[in-house]
Structures are given as C-alpha cells and as structure tokens.
C-alpha cells in the first residue's frame, strides 16, 4: 500500500478516497484546512460521526481515515502518524462558578418565595 511506512506526510494522502467526519465537526474543519494548505486533492467517500466508526469504515476498505491517536485500531487496519498534523491536546474543564448547584437552586427558590409574599 502506498501509505505502508512508519510515518506519512499530508502530501501522501493526495488523491486518496477518505472517510471523514461531517463537514460541521471540528476534526473535519481542521483536516480540510491542513489538506488544503498542503495542496492535497482528496475525495470524501463517506462521512461518519465518531472516531471508532471512521476507523471501522476504513477497515472495511471504504477509504483511508485520519483518526485520533487514542482510537482503538480494528484488526487488519494499519495506522501510522501523519507528520504535519498537530498532537492532540486534552484540557481539564469545569464550571467557573464555585457554588454548588443545589445551593444555587435553593437560593433561587427562596428569593422566588420572598417575591410572592
């Protein structure tokens, strides 16, 4: 296979049929940008929402897929890093408000009761 090596460049995807996320998904927008910037011509053969489904469709031979490195690769599918794509970053996220939801709810109920009185 033309991608059978330890690492591929975006230009190696030129002309391939790709299984990609829907156009409104962040991964698809980033992939579109990266491929465009690299001058890569490609054809979407299927759209699928979800890393596992993208990998599954690629394993069925529908086309190649560019997936997150955390995806479990199905048997028979080979995965190698794409050199120009950024590493995936993970963020801790939490609500900035420090009050407990129950306290906020009780305070709202209390103020509502006072307005009715």
Short mmCIF file of C-alpha atoms in Angstrom, two decimals:
data_model
loop_
_atom_site.label_atom_id
_atom_site.label_comp_id
_atom_site.label_asym_id
_atom_site.label_seq_id
_atom_site.Cartn_x
_atom_site.Cartn_y
_atom_site.Cartn_z
CA UNK A 1 0.00 0.00 0.00
CA UNK A 2 1.28 3.47 -0.79
CA UNK A 3 0.95 4.51 2.88
CA UNK A 4 2.88 1.48 4.16
CA UNK A 5 5.69 3.21 6.04
CA UNK A 6 6.47 4.32 9.59
CA UNK A 7 5.14 7.85 9.13
CA UNK A 8 3.26 9.64 6.35
CA UNK A 9 3.11 13.25 5.22
CA UNK A 10 -0.10 15.01 4.26
CA UNK A 11 1.02 15.00 0.61
CA UNK A 12 0.97 11.17 0.77
CA UNK A 13 -2.83 11.41 1.10
CA UNK A 14 -3.08 13.18 -2.26
CA UNK A 15 -5.68 11.56 -4.50
CA UNK A 16 -6.93 9.13 -1.86
CA UNK A 17 -10.56 8.41 -1.07
CA UNK A 18 -11.09 9.41 2.56
CA UNK A 19 -13.66 8.52 5.18
CA UNK A 20 -14.15 11.79 7.07
CA UNK A 21 -16.29 13.33 9.81
CA UNK A 22 -19.26 15.52 8.78
CA UNK A 23 -18.31 18.98 7.50
CA UNK A 24 -19.52 20.76 10.65
CA UNK A 25 -17.27 18.79 13.03
CA UNK A 26 -14.05 20.42 14.35
CA UNK A 27 -11.88 17.48 13.24
CA UNK A 28 -13.19 17.77 9.67
CA UNK A 29 -12.62 21.54 9.55
CA UNK A 30 -9.06 21.10 10.81
CA UNK A 31 -8.43 18.27 8.33
CA UNK A 32 -9.87 20.30 5.44
CA UNK A 33 -7.59 23.22 6.34
CA UNK A 34 -4.48 21.07 6.69
CA UNK A 35 -5.07 19.22 3.42
CA UNK A 36 -5.86 22.44 1.57
CA UNK A 37 -2.75 24.16 2.94
CA UNK A 38 -0.64 21.17 1.84
CA UNK A 39 -2.16 21.30 -1.65
CA UNK A 40 -3.65 17.84 -1.27
CA UNK A 41 -6.51 16.78 -3.53
CA UNK A 42 -8.79 14.20 -1.97
CA UNK A 43 -12.24 12.73 -2.33
CA UNK A 44 -14.64 12.13 0.60
CA UNK A 45 -16.19 8.70 0.03
CA UNK A 46 -18.16 8.62 3.27
CA UNK A 47 -18.92 10.81 6.26
CA UNK A 48 -19.22 9.30 9.72
CA UNK A 49 -19.50 10.85 13.15
CA UNK A 50 -17.27 9.16 15.70
CA UNK A 51 -13.66 8.00 15.79
CA UNK A 52 -14.50 4.32 16.08
CA UNK A 53 -16.88 4.45 13.13
CA UNK A 54 -14.31 6.23 10.95
CA UNK A 55 -11.76 3.51 11.76
CA UNK A 56 -14.34 0.76 11.18
CA UNK A 57 -15.28 2.10 7.74
CA UNK A 58 -11.60 2.34 6.83
CA UNK A 59 -11.11 -1.27 7.96
CA UNK A 60 -13.91 -2.30 5.59
CA UNK A 61 -11.88 -0.82 2.72
CA UNK A 62 -14.13 2.15 2.02
CA UNK A 63 -11.18 4.55 2.11
CA UNK A 64 -8.45 5.82 4.37
CA UNK A 65 -9.26 7.79 7.53
CA UNK A 66 -7.31 10.27 9.66
CA UNK A 67 -8.20 9.48 13.27
CA UNK A 68 -7.18 10.46 16.78
CA UNK A 69 -4.23 8.50 18.17
CA UNK A 70 -6.38 7.27 21.06
CA UNK A 71 -8.69 5.28 18.78
CA UNK A 72 -8.61 1.50 19.08
CA UNK A 73 -7.44 0.33 15.67
CA UNK A 74 -9.53 -2.57 14.35
CA UNK A 75 -7.78 -5.80 13.40
CA UNK A 76 -6.48 -5.66 9.86
CA UNK A 77 -6.19 -1.87 9.82
CA UNK A 78 -2.75 -0.27 9.89
CA UNK A 79 -2.27 3.16 11.48
CA UNK A 80 0.77 5.43 11.26
CA UNK A 81 1.33 9.03 12.40
CA UNK A 82 0.73 11.90 9.96
CA UNK A 83 3.77 14.15 10.26
CA UNK A 84 2.26 17.61 9.75
CA UNK A 85 -0.80 17.23 11.92
CA UNK A 86 -0.67 18.60 15.47
CA UNK A 87 -0.60 16.37 18.50
CA UNK A 88 -3.94 16.04 20.25
CA UNK A 89 -4.21 18.15 23.38
CA UNK A 90 -6.52 17.40 26.25
CA UNK A 91 -7.89 20.00 28.64
CA UNK A 92 -9.43 19.83 32.09
CA UNK A 93 -12.69 21.76 32.04
CA UNK A 94 -15.00 22.77 34.85
CA UNK A 95 -17.60 25.36 35.65
CA UNK A 96 -16.06 28.58 36.95
CA UNK A 97 -18.92 29.16 39.38
CA UNK A 98 -17.89 27.76 42.76
CA UNK A 99 -21.36 27.46 44.26
CA UNK A 100 -22.89 24.01 44.41
CA UNK A 101 -25.87 23.57 42.05
CA UNK A 102 -28.15 22.62 44.95
CA UNK A 103 -27.23 25.84 46.81
CA UNK A 104 -27.97 27.92 43.70
CA UNK A 105 -31.32 26.18 43.28
CA UNK A 106 -32.31 26.67 46.94
CA UNK A 107 -31.32 30.34 46.83
CA UNK A 108 -33.42 30.83 43.68
CA UNK A 109 -36.40 29.11 45.33
CA UNK A 110 -36.01 31.24 48.45
CA UNK A 111 -35.88 34.51 46.51
CA UNK A 112 -38.89 33.38 44.44
CA UNK A 113 -40.83 32.69 47.68
CA UNK A 114 -39.95 36.16 49.03
CA UNK A 115 -41.20 37.84 45.84
CA UNK A 116 -44.53 36.00 46.08
CA UNK A 117 -45.05 37.09 49.70
#
